[in-house]
Coordinates of C-alpha atoms and ligand atoms in Angstrom, one line a residue:
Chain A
X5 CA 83.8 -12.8 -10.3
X6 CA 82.8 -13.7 -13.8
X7 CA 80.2 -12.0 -15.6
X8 CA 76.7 -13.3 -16.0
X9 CA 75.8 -15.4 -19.1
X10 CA 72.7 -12.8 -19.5
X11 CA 72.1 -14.3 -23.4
X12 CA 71.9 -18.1 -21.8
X13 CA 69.4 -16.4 -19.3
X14 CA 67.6 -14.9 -21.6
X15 CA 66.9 -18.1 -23.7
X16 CA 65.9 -20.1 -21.0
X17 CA 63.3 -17.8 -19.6
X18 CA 60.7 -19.9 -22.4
X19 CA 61.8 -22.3 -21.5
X20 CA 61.2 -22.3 -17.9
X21 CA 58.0 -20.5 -18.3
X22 CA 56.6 -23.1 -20.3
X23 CA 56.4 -25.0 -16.5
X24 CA 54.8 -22.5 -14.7
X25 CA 51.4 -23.6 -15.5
X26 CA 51.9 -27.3 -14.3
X27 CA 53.7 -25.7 -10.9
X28 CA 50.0 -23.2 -11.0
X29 CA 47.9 -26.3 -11.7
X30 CA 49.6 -28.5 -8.6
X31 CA 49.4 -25.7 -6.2
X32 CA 45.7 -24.7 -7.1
X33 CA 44.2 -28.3 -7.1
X34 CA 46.4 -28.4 -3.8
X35 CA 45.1 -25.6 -2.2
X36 CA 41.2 -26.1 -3.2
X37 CA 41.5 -30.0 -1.8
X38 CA 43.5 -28.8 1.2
X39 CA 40.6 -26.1 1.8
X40 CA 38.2 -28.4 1.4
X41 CA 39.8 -31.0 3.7
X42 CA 40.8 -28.3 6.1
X43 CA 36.9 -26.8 6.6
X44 CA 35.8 -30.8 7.4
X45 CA 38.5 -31.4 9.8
X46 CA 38.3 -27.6 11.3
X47 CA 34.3 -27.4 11.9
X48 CA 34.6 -32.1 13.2
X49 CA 37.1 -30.1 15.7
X50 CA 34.4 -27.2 17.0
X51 CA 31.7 -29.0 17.1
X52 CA 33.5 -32.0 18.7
X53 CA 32.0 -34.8 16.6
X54 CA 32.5 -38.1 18.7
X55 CA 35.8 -40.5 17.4
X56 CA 36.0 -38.4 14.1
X57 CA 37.5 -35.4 16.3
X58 CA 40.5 -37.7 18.1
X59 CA 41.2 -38.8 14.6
X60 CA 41.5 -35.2 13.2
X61 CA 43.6 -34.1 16.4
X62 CA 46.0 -37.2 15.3
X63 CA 46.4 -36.5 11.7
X64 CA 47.2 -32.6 12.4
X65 CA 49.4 -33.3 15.1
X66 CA 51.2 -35.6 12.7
X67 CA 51.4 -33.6 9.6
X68 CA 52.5 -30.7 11.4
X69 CA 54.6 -32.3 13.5
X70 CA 57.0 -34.1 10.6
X71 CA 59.4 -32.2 7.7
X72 CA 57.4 -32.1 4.0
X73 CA 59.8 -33.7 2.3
X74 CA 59.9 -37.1 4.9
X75 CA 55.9 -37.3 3.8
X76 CA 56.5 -36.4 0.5
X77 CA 59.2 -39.6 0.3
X78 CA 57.0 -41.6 2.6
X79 CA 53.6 -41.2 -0.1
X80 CA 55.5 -41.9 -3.3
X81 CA 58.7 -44.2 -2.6
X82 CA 57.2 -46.2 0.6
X83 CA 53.4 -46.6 0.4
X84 CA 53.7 -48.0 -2.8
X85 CA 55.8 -50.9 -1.5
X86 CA 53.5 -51.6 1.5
X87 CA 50.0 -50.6 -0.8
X88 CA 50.1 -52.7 -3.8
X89 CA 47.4 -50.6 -5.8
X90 CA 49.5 -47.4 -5.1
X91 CA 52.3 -48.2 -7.7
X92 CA 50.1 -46.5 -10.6
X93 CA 50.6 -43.3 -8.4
X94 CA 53.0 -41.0 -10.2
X95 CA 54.8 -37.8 -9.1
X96 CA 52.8 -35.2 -9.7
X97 CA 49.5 -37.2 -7.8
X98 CA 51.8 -38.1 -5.0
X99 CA 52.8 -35.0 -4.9
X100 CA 49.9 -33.0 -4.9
X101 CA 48.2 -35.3 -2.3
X102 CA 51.5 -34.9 0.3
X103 CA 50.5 -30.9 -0.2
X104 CA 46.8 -31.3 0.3
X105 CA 47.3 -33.3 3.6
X106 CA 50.4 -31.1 4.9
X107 CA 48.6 -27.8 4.4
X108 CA 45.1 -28.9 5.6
X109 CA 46.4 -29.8 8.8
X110 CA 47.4 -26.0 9.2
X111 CA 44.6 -24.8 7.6
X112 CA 42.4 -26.8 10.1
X113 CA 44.0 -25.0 12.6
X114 CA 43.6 -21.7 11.3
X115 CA 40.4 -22.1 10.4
X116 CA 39.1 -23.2 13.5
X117 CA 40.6 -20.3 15.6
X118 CA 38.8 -18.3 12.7
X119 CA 35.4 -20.2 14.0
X120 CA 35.9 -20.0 17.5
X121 CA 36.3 -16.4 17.2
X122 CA 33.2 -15.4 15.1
X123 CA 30.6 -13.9 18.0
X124 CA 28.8 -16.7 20.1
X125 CA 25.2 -14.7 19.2
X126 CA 25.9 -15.6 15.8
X127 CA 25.1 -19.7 16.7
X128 CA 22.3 -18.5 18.9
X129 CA 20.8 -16.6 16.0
X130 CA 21.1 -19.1 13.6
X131 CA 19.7 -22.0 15.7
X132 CA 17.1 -19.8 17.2
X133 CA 15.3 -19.6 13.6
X134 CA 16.0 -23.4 13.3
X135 CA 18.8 -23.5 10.9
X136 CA 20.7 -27.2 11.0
X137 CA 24.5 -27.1 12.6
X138 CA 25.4 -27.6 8.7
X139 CA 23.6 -24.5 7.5
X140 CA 24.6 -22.9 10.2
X141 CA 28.2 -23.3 9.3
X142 CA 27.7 -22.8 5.5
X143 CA 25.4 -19.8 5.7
X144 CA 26.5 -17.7 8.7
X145 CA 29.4 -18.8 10.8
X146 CA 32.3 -19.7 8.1
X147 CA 31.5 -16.7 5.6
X148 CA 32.2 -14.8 8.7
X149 CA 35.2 -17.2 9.6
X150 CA 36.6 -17.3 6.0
X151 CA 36.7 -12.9 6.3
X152 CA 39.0 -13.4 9.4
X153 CA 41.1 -16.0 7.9
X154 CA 41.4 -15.0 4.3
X155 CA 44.8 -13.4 4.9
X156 CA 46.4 -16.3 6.7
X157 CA 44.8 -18.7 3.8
X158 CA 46.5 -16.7 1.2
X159 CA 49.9 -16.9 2.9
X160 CA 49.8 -20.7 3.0
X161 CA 49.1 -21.0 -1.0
X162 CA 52.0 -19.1 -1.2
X163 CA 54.0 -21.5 0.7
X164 CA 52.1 -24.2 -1.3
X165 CA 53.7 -22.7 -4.7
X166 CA 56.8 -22.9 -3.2
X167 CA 56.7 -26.1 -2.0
X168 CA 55.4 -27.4 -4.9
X169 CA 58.8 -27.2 -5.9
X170 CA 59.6 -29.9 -3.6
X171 CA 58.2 -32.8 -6.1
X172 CA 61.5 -32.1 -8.3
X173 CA 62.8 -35.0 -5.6
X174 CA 60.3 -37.3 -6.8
X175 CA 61.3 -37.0 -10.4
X176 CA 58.6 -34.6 -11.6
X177 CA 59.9 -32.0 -13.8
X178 CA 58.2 -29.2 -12.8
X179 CA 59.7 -25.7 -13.0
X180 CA 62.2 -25.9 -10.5
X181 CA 63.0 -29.5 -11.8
X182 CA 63.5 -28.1 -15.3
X183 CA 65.9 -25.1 -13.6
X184 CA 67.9 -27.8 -12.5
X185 CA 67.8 -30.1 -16.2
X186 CA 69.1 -27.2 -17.9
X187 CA 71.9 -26.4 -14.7
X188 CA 73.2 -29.6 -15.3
X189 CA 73.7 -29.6 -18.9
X190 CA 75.0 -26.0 -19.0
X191 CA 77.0 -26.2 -16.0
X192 CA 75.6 -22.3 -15.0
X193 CA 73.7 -23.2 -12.1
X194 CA 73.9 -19.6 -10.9
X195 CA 71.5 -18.1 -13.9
X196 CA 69.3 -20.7 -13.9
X197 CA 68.5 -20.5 -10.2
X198 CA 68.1 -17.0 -10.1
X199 CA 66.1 -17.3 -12.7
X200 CA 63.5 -19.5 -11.3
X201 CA 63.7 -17.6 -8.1
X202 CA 62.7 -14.6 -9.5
X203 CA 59.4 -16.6 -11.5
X204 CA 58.6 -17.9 -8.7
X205 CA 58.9 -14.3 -6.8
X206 CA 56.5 -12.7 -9.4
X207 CA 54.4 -15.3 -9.0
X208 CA 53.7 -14.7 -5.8
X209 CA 53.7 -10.7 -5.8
X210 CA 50.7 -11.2 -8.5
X211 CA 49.2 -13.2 -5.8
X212 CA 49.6 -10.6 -3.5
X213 CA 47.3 -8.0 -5.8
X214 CA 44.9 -10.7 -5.5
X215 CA 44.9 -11.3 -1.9
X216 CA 44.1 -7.3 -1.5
X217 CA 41.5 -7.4 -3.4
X218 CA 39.9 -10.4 -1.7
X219 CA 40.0 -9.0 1.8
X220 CA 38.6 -5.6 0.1
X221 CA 35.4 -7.9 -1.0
X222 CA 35.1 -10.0 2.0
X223 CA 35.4 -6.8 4.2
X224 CA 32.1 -5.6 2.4
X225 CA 29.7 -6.4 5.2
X226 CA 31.8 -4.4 7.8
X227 CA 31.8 -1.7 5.6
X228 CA 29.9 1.3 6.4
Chain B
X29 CA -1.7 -22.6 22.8
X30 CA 1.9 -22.9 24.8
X31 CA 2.2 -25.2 27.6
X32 CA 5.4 -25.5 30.1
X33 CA 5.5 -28.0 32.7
X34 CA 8.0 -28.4 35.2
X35 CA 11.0 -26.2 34.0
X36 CA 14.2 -26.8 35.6
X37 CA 17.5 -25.7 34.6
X38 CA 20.5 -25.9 36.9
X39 CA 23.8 -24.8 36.3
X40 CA 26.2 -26.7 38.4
X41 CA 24.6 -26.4 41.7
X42 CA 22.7 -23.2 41.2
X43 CA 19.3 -24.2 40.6
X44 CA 18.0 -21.1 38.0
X45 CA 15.0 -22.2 37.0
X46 CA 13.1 -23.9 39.9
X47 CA 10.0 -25.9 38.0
X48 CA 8.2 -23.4 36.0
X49 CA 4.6 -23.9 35.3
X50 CA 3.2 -21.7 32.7
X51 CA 0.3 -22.0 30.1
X52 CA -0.2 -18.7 27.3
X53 CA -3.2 -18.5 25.3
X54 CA -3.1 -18.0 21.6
X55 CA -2.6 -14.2 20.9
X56 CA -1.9 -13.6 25.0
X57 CA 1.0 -11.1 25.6
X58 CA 3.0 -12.2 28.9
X59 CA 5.7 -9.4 30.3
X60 CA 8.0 -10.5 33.0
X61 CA 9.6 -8.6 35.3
X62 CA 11.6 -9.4 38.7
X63 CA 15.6 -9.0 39.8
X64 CA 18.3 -9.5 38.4
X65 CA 19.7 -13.1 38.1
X66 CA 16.8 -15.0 38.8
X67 CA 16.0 -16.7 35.7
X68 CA 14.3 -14.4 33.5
X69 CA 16.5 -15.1 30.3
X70 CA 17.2 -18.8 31.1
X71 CA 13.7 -19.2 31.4
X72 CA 13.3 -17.9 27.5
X73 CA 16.4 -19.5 26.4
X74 CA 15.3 -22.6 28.0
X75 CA 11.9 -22.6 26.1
X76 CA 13.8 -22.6 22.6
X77 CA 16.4 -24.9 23.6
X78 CA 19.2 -22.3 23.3
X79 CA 19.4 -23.1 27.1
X80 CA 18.9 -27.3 27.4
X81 CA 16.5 -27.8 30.4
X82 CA 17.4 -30.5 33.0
X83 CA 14.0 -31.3 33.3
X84 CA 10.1 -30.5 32.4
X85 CA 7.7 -30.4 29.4
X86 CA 7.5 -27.6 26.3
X87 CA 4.6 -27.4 24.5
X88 CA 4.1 -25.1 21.7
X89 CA 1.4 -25.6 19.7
X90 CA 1.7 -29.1 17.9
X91 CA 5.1 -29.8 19.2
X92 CA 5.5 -31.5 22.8
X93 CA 9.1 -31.9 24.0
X94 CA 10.6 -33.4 26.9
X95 CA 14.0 -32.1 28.5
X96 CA 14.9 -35.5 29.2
X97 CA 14.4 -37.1 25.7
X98 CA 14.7 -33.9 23.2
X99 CA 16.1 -35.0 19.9
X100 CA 17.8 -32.6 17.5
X101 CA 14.8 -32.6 15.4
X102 CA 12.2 -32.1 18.2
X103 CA 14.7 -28.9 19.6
X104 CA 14.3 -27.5 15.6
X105 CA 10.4 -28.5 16.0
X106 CA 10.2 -26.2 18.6
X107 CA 12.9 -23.1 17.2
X108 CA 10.4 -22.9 14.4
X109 CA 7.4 -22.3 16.0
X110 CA 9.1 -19.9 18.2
X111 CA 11.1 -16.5 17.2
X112 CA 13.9 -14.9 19.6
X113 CA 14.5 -11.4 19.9
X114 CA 17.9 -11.2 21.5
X115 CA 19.2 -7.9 23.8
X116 CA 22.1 -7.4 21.5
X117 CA 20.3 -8.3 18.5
X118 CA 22.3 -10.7 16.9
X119 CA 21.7 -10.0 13.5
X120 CA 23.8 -12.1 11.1
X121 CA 26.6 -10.1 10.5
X122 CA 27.3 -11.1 7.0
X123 CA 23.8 -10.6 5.6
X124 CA 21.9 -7.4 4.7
X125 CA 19.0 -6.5 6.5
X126 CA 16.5 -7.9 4.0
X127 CA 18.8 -10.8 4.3
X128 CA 18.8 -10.9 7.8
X129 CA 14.9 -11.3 7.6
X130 CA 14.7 -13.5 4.4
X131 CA 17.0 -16.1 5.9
X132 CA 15.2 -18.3 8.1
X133 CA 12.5 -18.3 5.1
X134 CA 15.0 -19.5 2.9
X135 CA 17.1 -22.1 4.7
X136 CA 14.7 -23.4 7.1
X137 CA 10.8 -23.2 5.6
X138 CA 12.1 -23.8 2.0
X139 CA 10.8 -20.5 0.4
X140 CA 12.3 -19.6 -3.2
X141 CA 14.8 -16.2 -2.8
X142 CA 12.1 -14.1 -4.9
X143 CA 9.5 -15.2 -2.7
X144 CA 11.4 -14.4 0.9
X145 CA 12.8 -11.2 -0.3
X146 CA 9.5 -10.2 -1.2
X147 CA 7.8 -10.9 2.2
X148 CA 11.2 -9.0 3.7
X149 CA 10.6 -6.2 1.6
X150 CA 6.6 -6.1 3.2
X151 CA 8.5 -6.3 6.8
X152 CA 11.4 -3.9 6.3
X153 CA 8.2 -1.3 5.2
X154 CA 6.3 -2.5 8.6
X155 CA 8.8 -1.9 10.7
X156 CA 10.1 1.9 8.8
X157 CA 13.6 0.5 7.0
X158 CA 12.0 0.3 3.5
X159 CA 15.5 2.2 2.1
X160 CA 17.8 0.2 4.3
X161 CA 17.8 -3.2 3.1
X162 CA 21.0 -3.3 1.2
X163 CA 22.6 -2.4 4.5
X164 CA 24.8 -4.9 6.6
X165 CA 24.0 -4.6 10.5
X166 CA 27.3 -2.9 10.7
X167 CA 25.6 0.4 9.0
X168 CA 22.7 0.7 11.1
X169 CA 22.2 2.3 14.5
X170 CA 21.5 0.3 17.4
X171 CA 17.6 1.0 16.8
X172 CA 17.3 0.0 13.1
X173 CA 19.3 -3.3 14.3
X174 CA 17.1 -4.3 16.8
X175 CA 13.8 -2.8 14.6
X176 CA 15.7 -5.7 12.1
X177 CA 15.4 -8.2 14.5
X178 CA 12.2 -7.7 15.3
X179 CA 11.1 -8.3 11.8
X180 CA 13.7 -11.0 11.6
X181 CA 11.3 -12.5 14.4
X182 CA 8.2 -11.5 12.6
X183 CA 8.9 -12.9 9.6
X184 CA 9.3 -16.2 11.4
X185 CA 5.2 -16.3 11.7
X186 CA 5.7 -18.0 15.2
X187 CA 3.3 -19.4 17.3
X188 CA 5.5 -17.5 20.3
X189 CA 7.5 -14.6 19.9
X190 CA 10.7 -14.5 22.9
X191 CA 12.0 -11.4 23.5
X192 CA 15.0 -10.6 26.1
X193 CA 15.1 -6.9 27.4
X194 CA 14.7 -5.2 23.5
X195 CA 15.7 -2.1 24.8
X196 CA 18.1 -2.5 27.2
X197 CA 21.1 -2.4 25.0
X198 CA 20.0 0.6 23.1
X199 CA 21.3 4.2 23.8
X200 CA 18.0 6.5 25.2
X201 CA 17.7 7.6 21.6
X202 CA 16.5 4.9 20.0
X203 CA 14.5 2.9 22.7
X204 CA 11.3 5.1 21.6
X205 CA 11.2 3.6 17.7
X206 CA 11.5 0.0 19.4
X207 CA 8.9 0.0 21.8
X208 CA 6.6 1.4 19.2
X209 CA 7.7 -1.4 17.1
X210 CA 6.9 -3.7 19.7
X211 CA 4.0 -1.9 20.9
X212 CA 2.5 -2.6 16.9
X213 CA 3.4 -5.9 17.0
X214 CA 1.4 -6.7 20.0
X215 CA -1.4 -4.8 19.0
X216 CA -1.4 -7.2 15.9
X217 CA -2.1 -9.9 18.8
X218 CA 1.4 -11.8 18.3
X219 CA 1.5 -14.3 21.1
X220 CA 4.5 -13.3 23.1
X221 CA 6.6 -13.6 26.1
X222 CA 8.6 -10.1 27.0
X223 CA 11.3 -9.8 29.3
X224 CA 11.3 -6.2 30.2
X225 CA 12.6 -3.6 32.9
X226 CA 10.5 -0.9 31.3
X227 CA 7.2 -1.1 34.0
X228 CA 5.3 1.6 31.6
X229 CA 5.1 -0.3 28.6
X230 CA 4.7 -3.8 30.1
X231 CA 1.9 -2.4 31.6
X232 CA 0.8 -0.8 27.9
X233 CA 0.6 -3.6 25.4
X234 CA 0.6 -6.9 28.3
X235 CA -2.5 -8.9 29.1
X236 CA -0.5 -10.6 32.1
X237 CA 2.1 -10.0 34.1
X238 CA 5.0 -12.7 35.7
X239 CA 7.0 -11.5 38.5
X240 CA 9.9 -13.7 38.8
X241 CA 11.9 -14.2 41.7
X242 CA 14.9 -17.7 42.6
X243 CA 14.0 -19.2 39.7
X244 CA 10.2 -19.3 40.5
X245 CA 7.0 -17.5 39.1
X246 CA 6.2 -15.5 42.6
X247 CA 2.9 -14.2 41.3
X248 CA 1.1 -13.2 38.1
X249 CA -2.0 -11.3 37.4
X250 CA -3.2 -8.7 34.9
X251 CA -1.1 -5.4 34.7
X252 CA -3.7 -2.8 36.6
X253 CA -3.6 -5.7 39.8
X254 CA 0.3 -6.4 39.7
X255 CA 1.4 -2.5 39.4
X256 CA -1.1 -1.1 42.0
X257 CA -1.7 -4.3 44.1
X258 CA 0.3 -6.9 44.1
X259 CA -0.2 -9.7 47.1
X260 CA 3.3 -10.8 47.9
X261 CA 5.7 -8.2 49.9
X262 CA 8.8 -9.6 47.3
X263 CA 6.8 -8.3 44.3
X264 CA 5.7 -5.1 46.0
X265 CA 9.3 -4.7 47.1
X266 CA 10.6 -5.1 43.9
X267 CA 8.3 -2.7 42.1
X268 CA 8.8 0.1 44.8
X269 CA 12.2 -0.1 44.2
X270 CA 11.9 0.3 40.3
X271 CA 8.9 2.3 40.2
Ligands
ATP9 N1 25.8 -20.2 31.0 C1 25.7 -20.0 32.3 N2 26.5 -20.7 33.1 C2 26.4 -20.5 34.5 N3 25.6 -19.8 35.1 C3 24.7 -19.1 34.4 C4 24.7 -19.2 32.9 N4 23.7 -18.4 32.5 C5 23.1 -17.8 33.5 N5 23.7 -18.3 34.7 C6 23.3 -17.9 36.0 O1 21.9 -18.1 36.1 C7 21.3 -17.1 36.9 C8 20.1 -16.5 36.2 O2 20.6 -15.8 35.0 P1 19.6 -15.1 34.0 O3 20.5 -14.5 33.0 O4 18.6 -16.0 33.6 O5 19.0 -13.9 34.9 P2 18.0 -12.8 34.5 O6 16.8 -12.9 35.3 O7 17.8 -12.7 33.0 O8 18.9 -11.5 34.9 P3 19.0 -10.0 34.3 O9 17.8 -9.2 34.7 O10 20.3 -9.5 34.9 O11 19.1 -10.2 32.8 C9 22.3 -16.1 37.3 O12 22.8 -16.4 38.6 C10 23.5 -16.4 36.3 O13 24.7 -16.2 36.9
MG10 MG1 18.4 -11.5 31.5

């Protein structure tokens, strides 16, 4: 065993930290559009709009039902070719849009369960003073739905962190494509992987603080 | 003035609501009473559209709907001149109490935040909870949520209040403080249709009284007649048994 090259570790921890705002910035726009998209698709799928709800079925069955990285390739080397306009897209887009649609297909899904459950007097309450199906949803039944699925949602932007690491194969350096620069030219592959491992671990353990204190404030109105 | 012609709601092959005919003055209180299963709650879900009739007219006031041709709107039409006041309450679980009251103000008549909390503040005084509007449903007992909903309904300043059995998920404790609510509210001549298995106070705040039985209106009349004599053996039946 040789010993660890701790001063070479030690020099490339600015280094690599100097990425982890671009790997925060693609998870976070990820993550809000993926919410976003995921809320649409989830209440189309309760309420059963006509047409629009066969298409979400097909797009979640499809985004969950292939590997990451085949999308991933499949947004930024293939559509280009077939989609003319698309060459302009660059890694980081492509990359962040292959996120958005792979995790809002399981946040649909969670999400929905999340609906379903809230308490069927709930809808009758709400319609019974009148309110729209939209305010409906936006005033009474997803508050109460985002409370159940907060923890779940949390857990999938941490995988969306990680993943994010993923768009190192499409040429982005990001931080686990700079890792990976700085392996190859220094040949000590084994400090700068553990190195971003363990960013990427604190990372999410700060995440984790968050995610407590979250549920604490969504938990309010079940407080006594 | 509240007009229902021809109400009919099946479910599957069970005919539940057999073509109601019913007609309530402005500031009339109706109880109804009869067995279990035949109708009574369909019939008030059916009114607001919580239930969708098969067939028959709803009036309320300026709003005529059909059970055949209801559009989305029309149902809304007629959820805003009514208010519901559910058995288990139902009060938004996420909102405070004020909120709970303030809501419909807000999202569905339009009112500014200020405004509606205001006018919930009046009601949560009216009906005793002045210090408990900060408080999610989740803090109050089973009486102060259903005193709630009834100023939920209040606020709603409907030409017909619903209510389904107020008391009949409450412990014994608290069904005093909600019939005394309800008691007020009629007294303030609130138009209102009262599903009900407590025969003393239907016969205390109603003008008229429906006994329902399969679906149909058996026979009506004012409280003193229908208690002490009522004309058709099921009616007497039933009220011998619950009396
Ligand atoms: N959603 C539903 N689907 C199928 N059948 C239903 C449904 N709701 C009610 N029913 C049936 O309709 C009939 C009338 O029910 P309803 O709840 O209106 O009776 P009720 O007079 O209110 O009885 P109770 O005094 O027990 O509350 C019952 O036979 C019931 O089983
Ligand atoms: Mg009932």
């Amino acid at each position: 065993m040789r010993p660890l090259d701790l001063d070479y570790m030690l020099g490339l921890v600015p280094v690599l930290l100097k990425y982890v705002p671009l790997t925060l910035a693609m998870a976070s726009v990820a993550m809000v559009c993926a919410l976003a998209l995921a809320s649409l698709m989830a209440i189309v799928r309760v309420t059963r709009v006509p047409l629009l709800d066969g298409f979400t079925q097909v797009f979640i069955s499809f985004f969950r039902g292939t590997p990451l990285l085949v999308q991933l390739f499949l947004f930024y080397y293939g559509l280009p070719q077939v989609f003319s306009f698309l060459t302009a897209i660059n890694g980081v887009t492509a990359a962040v849009m292959g996120l958005t649609l792979h995790f809002a297909a399981y946040m649909a899904e969670s999400i929905r369960a999340a609906i379903i459950g809230v308490d069927r007097s709930q809808w009758e309450a709400s319609l019974s003073v009148g309110m729209t199906t939209p305010q409906m949803m936006r005033r009474i039944i997803l508050p109460q739905a985002a409370r159940v699925a907060a923890p779940t949602l949390v857990n999938y932007f941490v995988d969306i962190i990680k993943s994010t690491s993923l768009a190192f194969t499409l040429g982005v350096t990001e931080l686990m494509g700079a890792a990976q620069k700085e392996a190859a030219g220094s040949f000590l592959y084994f400090e700068a992987f553990i190195l971003v491992a363990v960013i990427y671990w604190i990372i999410v353990e700060a995440l984790t603080v968050v995610q407590r204190q979250l549920e604490l404030r969504l938990g309010k109105a079940h407080a006594r | 003035m509240i007009s229902v012609r021809g109400l009919t709601k099946r479910f599957g092959a069970n005919t539940v609501l057999d073509g109601i005919d019913l007609e309530i003055g402005a500031g009339e209180r109706v109880a109804i009473i009869g067995p279990s299963g035949t109708g009574k709650s369909t019939l008030l879900r059916s009114l607001n559209f919580l239930e969708k009739p098969d067939e028959g007219q709803i009036t309320v006031g300026d709003v005529s709907v059909d059970a055949k041709t209801a559009t989305a709107a029309e149902q809304r039409g007629l959820r805003r001149r009514t208010s519901f006041v559910f058995q288990n309450y139902a009060l938004f679980a996420n909102k405070t109490a004020r909120d709970n009251i303030a809501e419909g103000l807000i999202t569905v008549r339009g009112w500014e935040r200020a405004k509606a909390h205001a006018r919930a503040d009046e009601i949560l005084s009216t009906i005793g909870l002045a210090n408990r509007g900060d408080s999610y449903p989740a803090a109050l007992s089973g009486g102060q949520q259903q005193r709630v909903g009834i100023g939920r309904a209040m606020a709603a300043d409907a030409e017909l209040m619903l209510i389904d059995e107020p008391t009949s998920a409450l412990d014994p404790e608290w069904v005093d403080e909600v019939l005394q609510l309800l008691k007020r509210v009629a007294d303030a001549r609130q138009t209102m249709l009262i599903v009900t298995h407590e025969m003393q106070f239907a016969r205390d705040i109603s003008d008229r009284v429906l006994f329902m039985d399969g679906g149909r209106i058996v026979e009506q009349g004012p409280p003193e007649v229908m208690f002490s004599r009522p004309k058709d053996p099921r009616t007497a039946a039933f009220l011998r048994k619950v009396l």
